[in-house]
């Protein structure tokens, strides 16, 4: 039975599991795009398996993935997720991997192009902060949100084409994830925030401004850890190098290939390279450094009046 109703990536979701990362949908009577429910997940794909990995396999319209010590997920036809929790696993742990693993796979089933990115709203446009895990996307997004730029996404940037072929971001959710040490350095009290997973001290920060409106992508910053001989700072990218960085930051590129979505990704990457500003942002992974860069970026945006 669907007890909870959410919205994310432009999708209406019905779920029997609490999902703290998403916006609550105030209109439960609306038809759901995606249904999430507890059930029995088969040990293997029924029918023709066309690709498989060490803990997953897929057919044309179904995908099964087993997460050790958490559970299993069946993602079907881009509109249904069935989860089966391992013994003694808490719902929040099941929900975390549903958010981080199952939903991105469902986006691929729906032929959606996505990047590993946080995002904020600046002067009416989306600014994406791309990078590998641990590069500081969430910390920088939090710093920018503290300066009045609403949160659009924290882990995944779902992209569609808007009017005139303009790449647009479909917002993910209103919350930012921070590790306990970063949370305390930013001046937050961990007691006031939701622990993301039972065995890890990572928290959901929900006290920031956020926007749930689709926004044209104005700029993309690719975060790179500062290591010699690289120089710390922000540098503009040309279209060729920008396309390279976009491919490097594709969400689950192996699945893109398995699902024959690379041509669509390259097409969208070309649109983003042509219509959005692209930069590398090289800096140390330090909270105060990210605050400094956030100030520099904000000053540039406010001075120019555009992204």
Coordinates of C-alpha atoms in Angstrom, one line a residue:
X1 CA 0.0 0.0 0.0
X2 CA 1.4 3.4 -1.0
X3 CA 1.5 5.6 2.1
X4 CA 4.0 8.3 1.0
X5 CA 4.0 10.5 -2.0
X6 CA 7.1 12.3 -3.4
X7 CA 8.4 14.2 -6.3
X8 CA 11.9 14.1 -7.8
X9 CA 13.5 14.4 -11.3
X10 CA 10.1 15.6 -12.5
X11 CA 8.5 12.3 -11.5
X12 CA 5.6 11.7 -9.2
X13 CA 6.5 8.8 -6.9
X14 CA 4.3 6.6 -4.6
X15 CA 6.2 4.6 -2.0
X16 CA 5.5 2.4 1.1
X17 CA 8.9 3.5 2.4
X18 CA 9.9 6.8 3.8
X19 CA 12.3 8.6 1.4
X20 CA 13.8 11.7 3.2
X21 CA 15.8 13.0 0.2
X22 CA 12.8 14.0 -1.9
X23 CA 10.1 16.7 -1.9
X24 CA 6.8 15.6 -0.4
X25 CA 4.1 15.7 -3.0
X26 CA 1.0 17.6 -1.7
X27 CA -1.3 16.0 -4.3
X28 CA -1.5 12.2 -3.6
X29 CA -4.5 11.9 -5.9
X30 CA -2.3 12.5 -9.0
X31 CA -1.4 9.4 -11.0
X32 CA 2.1 8.2 -10.0
X33 CA 4.9 7.9 -12.6
X34 CA 6.9 5.4 -10.4
X35 CA 5.7 3.0 -7.7
X36 CA 8.1 1.7 -5.0
X37 CA 7.1 -1.2 -2.8
X38 CA 8.4 -4.0 -0.6
X39 CA 8.2 -7.5 -2.2
X40 CA 10.1 -10.6 -3.3
X41 CA 13.0 -9.9 -5.7
X42 CA 13.9 -12.9 -7.9
X43 CA 17.3 -14.4 -7.7
X44 CA 17.7 -13.8 -11.5
X45 CA 16.1 -12.0 -14.4
X46 CA 13.1 -13.8 -15.9
X47 CA 13.5 -14.0 -19.6
X48 CA 16.4 -13.0 -21.8
X49 CA 19.4 -11.6 -19.8
X50 CA 21.3 -9.3 -22.1
X51 CA 24.0 -8.0 -19.7
X52 CA 25.2 -8.9 -16.3
X53 CA 27.8 -7.8 -13.7
X54 CA 29.1 -9.2 -10.4
X55 CA 26.0 -8.3 -8.5
X56 CA 23.5 -7.3 -11.2
X57 CA 21.8 -8.4 -14.4
X58 CA 19.4 -6.9 -16.9
X59 CA 16.9 -7.7 -19.7
X60 CA 15.4 -5.2 -22.1
X61 CA 12.9 -3.9 -19.5
X62 CA 14.1 -5.2 -16.1
X63 CA 17.1 -4.8 -13.9
X64 CA 18.0 -6.7 -10.7
X65 CA 20.8 -5.6 -8.4
X66 CA 21.9 -7.2 -5.1
X67 CA 23.6 -5.0 -2.5
X68 CA 25.5 -7.0 0.1
X69 CA 24.2 -6.8 3.6
X70 CA 21.4 -4.4 2.5
X71 CA 19.1 -6.2 0.1
X72 CA 18.0 -6.6 -3.5
X73 CA 16.2 -4.3 -5.9
X74 CA 14.1 -5.1 -9.0
X75 CA 13.7 -2.1 -11.3
X76 CA 11.1 -2.6 -14.1
X77 CA 10.1 -0.6 -17.2
X78 CA 11.1 2.7 -15.8
X79 CA 8.0 2.8 -13.6
X80 CA 8.3 0.3 -10.7
X81 CA 10.9 -0.6 -8.0
X82 CA 10.5 -3.6 -5.8
X83 CA 12.9 -3.9 -2.8
X84 CA 13.6 -6.8 -0.5
X85 CA 15.6 -6.0 2.6
X86 CA 18.2 -8.4 4.1
X87 CA 17.5 -9.6 7.6
X88 CA 17.8 -6.9 10.4
X89 CA 18.5 -4.1 7.9
X90 CA 16.9 -0.8 8.8
X91 CA 14.5 1.0 6.4
X92 CA 16.8 4.0 6.1
X93 CA 19.6 1.8 4.8
X94 CA 17.3 0.3 2.2
X95 CA 16.1 3.8 1.3
X96 CA 19.6 5.1 0.9
X97 CA 20.5 2.5 -1.7
X98 CA 17.1 2.9 -3.4
X99 CA 18.0 6.6 -3.8
X100 CA 21.7 6.1 -4.8
X101 CA 21.3 2.9 -6.9
X102 CA 17.8 2.0 -7.9
X103 CA 16.5 5.4 -8.9
X104 CA 19.4 6.2 -11.1
X105 CA 19.0 2.9 -12.9
X106 CA 15.3 3.7 -13.3
X107 CA 16.3 7.0 -14.9
X108 CA 18.4 5.1 -17.4
X109 CA 15.4 2.9 -18.2
X110 CA 13.4 6.0 -18.9
X111 CA 16.2 7.2 -21.3
X112 CA 17.2 10.1 -19.1
X113 CA 20.6 11.6 -19.4
X114 CA 22.2 12.3 -15.9
X115 CA 25.4 13.5 -14.4
X116 CA 27.1 13.0 -11.0
X117 CA 26.4 16.5 -9.7
X118 CA 25.1 18.8 -7.1
X119 CA 23.3 21.9 -8.3
X120 CA 22.0 25.3 -7.1
X121 CA 19.8 28.0 -8.7
X122 CA 21.6 31.2 -9.7
X123 CA 19.9 34.1 -11.4
X124 CA 17.1 31.8 -12.5
X125 CA 19.5 29.2 -14.0
X126 CA 20.9 25.9 -12.8
X127 CA 24.6 25.8 -11.9
X128 CA 25.9 22.2 -11.8
X129 CA 28.9 21.1 -9.6
X130 CA 30.2 17.9 -11.1
X131 CA 32.9 15.6 -9.7
X132 CA 33.8 12.1 -8.4
X133 CA 32.8 11.1 -4.9
X134 CA 34.7 13.0 -2.3
X135 CA 35.6 16.0 -4.4
X136 CA 33.4 18.4 -2.4
X137 CA 30.3 18.9 -4.5
X138 CA 27.9 18.8 -1.5
X139 CA 30.1 21.1 0.6
X140 CA 30.4 23.7 -2.2
X141 CA 26.6 23.5 -2.9
X142 CA 25.9 24.1 0.8
X143 CA 28.3 27.1 0.8
X144 CA 26.4 28.5 -2.2
X145 CA 23.0 27.8 -0.6
X146 CA 24.1 29.7 2.5
X147 CA 24.7 32.7 0.1
X148 CA 21.1 32.5 -1.1
X149 CA 21.3 30.2 -4.0
X150 CA 18.6 27.5 -3.6
X151 CA 19.5 23.8 -3.7
X152 CA 18.3 21.9 -6.8
X153 CA 20.2 18.6 -6.5
X154 CA 22.9 16.9 -4.4
X155 CA 23.9 13.6 -6.0
X156 CA 22.4 13.4 -9.5
X157 CA 21.6 15.9 -12.2
X158 CA 18.7 14.7 -14.4
X159 CA 18.7 16.6 -17.7
X160 CA 16.1 17.1 -20.4
X161 CA 15.8 19.5 -23.3
X162 CA 13.6 22.5 -22.8
X163 CA 12.4 25.2 -25.2
X164 CA 14.7 25.9 -28.1
X165 CA 16.7 22.7 -27.3
X166 CA 18.1 24.3 -24.1
X167 CA 19.4 21.6 -21.7
X168 CA 17.5 21.9 -18.4
X169 CA 17.9 20.4 -14.9
X170 CA 15.0 18.5 -13.4
X171 CA 15.5 19.1 -9.6
X172 CA 16.3 16.2 -7.4
X173 CA 15.5 17.3 -3.9
X174 CA 15.9 20.0 -1.2
X175 CA 18.5 18.4 1.0
X176 CA 22.3 18.2 1.1
X177 CA 24.4 15.3 2.5
X178 CA 27.4 16.1 4.7
X179 CA 29.8 14.0 6.7
X180 CA 29.8 14.7 10.4
X181 CA 33.1 16.4 10.4
X182 CA 32.1 18.8 7.6
X183 CA 28.7 19.3 9.3
X184 CA 30.4 20.5 12.5
X185 CA 33.0 22.7 10.6
X186 CA 30.0 24.4 8.9
X187 CA 28.6 25.2 12.3
X188 CA 25.7 22.7 12.3
X189 CA 24.7 20.6 15.3
X190 CA 24.4 16.9 14.2
X191 CA 21.6 16.5 16.7
X192 CA 19.4 18.7 14.5
X193 CA 19.8 16.6 11.4
X194 CA 18.8 13.2 10.1
X195 CA 21.5 10.5 10.1
X196 CA 21.6 9.1 6.6
X197 CA 22.6 5.5 7.3
X198 CA 22.8 3.6 10.6
X199 CA 26.5 2.6 10.2
X200 CA 27.9 5.9 8.9
X201 CA 28.0 9.4 10.3
X202 CA 26.6 11.2 7.3
X203 CA 23.7 13.6 7.7
X204 CA 20.9 15.2 5.6
X205 CA 20.9 19.0 5.9
X206 CA 17.4 20.2 5.4
X207 CA 17.6 23.8 6.6
X208 CA 18.8 25.3 3.3
X209 CA 16.8 27.3 0.7
X210 CA 15.7 25.0 -2.2
X211 CA 13.8 25.1 -5.5
X212 CA 11.7 22.4 -7.1
X213 CA 11.3 24.2 -10.4
X214 CA 13.0 23.0 -13.7
X215 CA 15.8 25.4 -14.7
X216 CA 17.9 25.9 -17.8
X217 CA 21.6 25.0 -17.2
X218 CA 23.6 28.1 -17.2
X219 CA 27.0 26.8 -16.1
X220 CA 28.8 23.6 -15.1
X221 CA 31.9 23.4 -12.8
X222 CA 34.0 20.3 -12.7
X223 CA 35.6 19.9 -9.3
X224 CA 39.2 18.6 -9.3
X225 CA 41.3 18.0 -6.2
X226 CA 44.3 20.3 -6.0
X227 CA 47.5 18.3 -6.5
X228 CA 50.8 19.6 -8.1
X229 CA 51.4 20.4 -10.8
X230 CA 47.8 21.6 -11.1
X231 CA 47.2 25.2 -10.1
X232 CA 44.3 26.0 -7.7
X233 CA 41.6 28.2 -9.3
X234 CA 38.8 28.4 -11.8
X235 CA 39.5 28.0 -15.5
X236 CA 37.1 28.2 -18.5
X237 CA 36.9 25.1 -20.7
X238 CA 36.6 25.1 -24.5
X239 CA 33.9 22.9 -26.1
X240 CA 36.2 20.0 -26.8
X241 CA 37.6 19.7 -23.3
X242 CA 34.1 20.4 -21.9
X243 CA 32.7 17.3 -23.7
X244 CA 35.5 15.2 -22.3
X245 CA 34.7 16.2 -18.7
X246 CA 31.0 15.7 -19.3
X247 CA 31.7 12.1 -20.4
X248 CA 33.9 11.6 -17.3
X249 CA 31.0 12.7 -15.1
X250 CA 28.2 10.6 -16.7
X251 CA 26.1 8.8 -14.1
X252 CA 27.0 5.1 -14.3
X253 CA 28.6 5.1 -17.8
X254 CA 28.8 1.3 -17.9
X255 CA 25.0 1.1 -17.8
X256 CA 24.8 3.8 -20.4
X257 CA 26.7 1.6 -22.7
X258 CA 24.7 -1.5 -21.8
X259 CA 21.4 0.3 -22.4
X260 CA 22.7 1.8 -25.7
X261 CA 22.3 5.3 -24.3
X262 CA 25.7 6.7 -25.2
X263 CA 24.6 8.3 -28.5
X264 CA 21.9 10.2 -26.6
X265 CA 24.4 11.2 -23.9
X266 CA 26.9 12.5 -26.5
X267 CA 24.1 14.4 -28.2
X268 CA 23.1 16.0 -24.9
X269 CA 26.7 16.7 -24.1
X270 CA 27.1 18.6 -27.3
X271 CA 24.1 20.7 -26.5
X272 CA 25.4 21.5 -23.0
X273 CA 28.9 22.3 -24.4
X274 CA 27.3 24.7 -26.9
X275 CA 24.8 26.4 -24.7
X276 CA 26.3 26.4 -21.1
X277 CA 29.5 27.8 -19.7
X278 CA 32.0 25.2 -18.5
X279 CA 34.8 25.5 -16.0
X280 CA 37.2 23.4 -14.0
X281 CA 37.4 24.3 -10.3
X282 CA 40.6 23.0 -8.8
X283 CA 40.9 23.3 -5.0
X284 CA 41.9 21.5 -1.8
X285 CA 39.2 19.4 0.0
X286 CA 38.8 21.8 2.9
X287 CA 35.6 23.5 4.2
X288 CA 37.2 27.0 4.4
X289 CA 38.6 26.7 0.9
X290 CA 35.2 25.9 -0.5
X291 CA 33.7 28.8 1.3
X292 CA 36.3 31.1 -0.3
X293 CA 35.5 29.7 -3.8
X294 CA 31.8 30.1 -3.1
X295 CA 32.4 33.8 -2.3
X296 CA 34.4 34.3 -5.5
X297 CA 31.8 32.6 -7.7
X298 CA 29.0 34.5 -6.0
X299 CA 30.8 37.8 -6.6
X300 CA 31.3 37.0 -10.3
X301 CA 27.6 36.1 -10.8
X302 CA 26.4 39.2 -8.9
X303 CA 28.8 41.5 -10.7
X304 CA 27.9 40.2 -14.2
X305 CA 24.2 39.8 -13.4
X306 CA 24.2 36.5 -15.4
X307 CA 26.0 33.2 -15.2

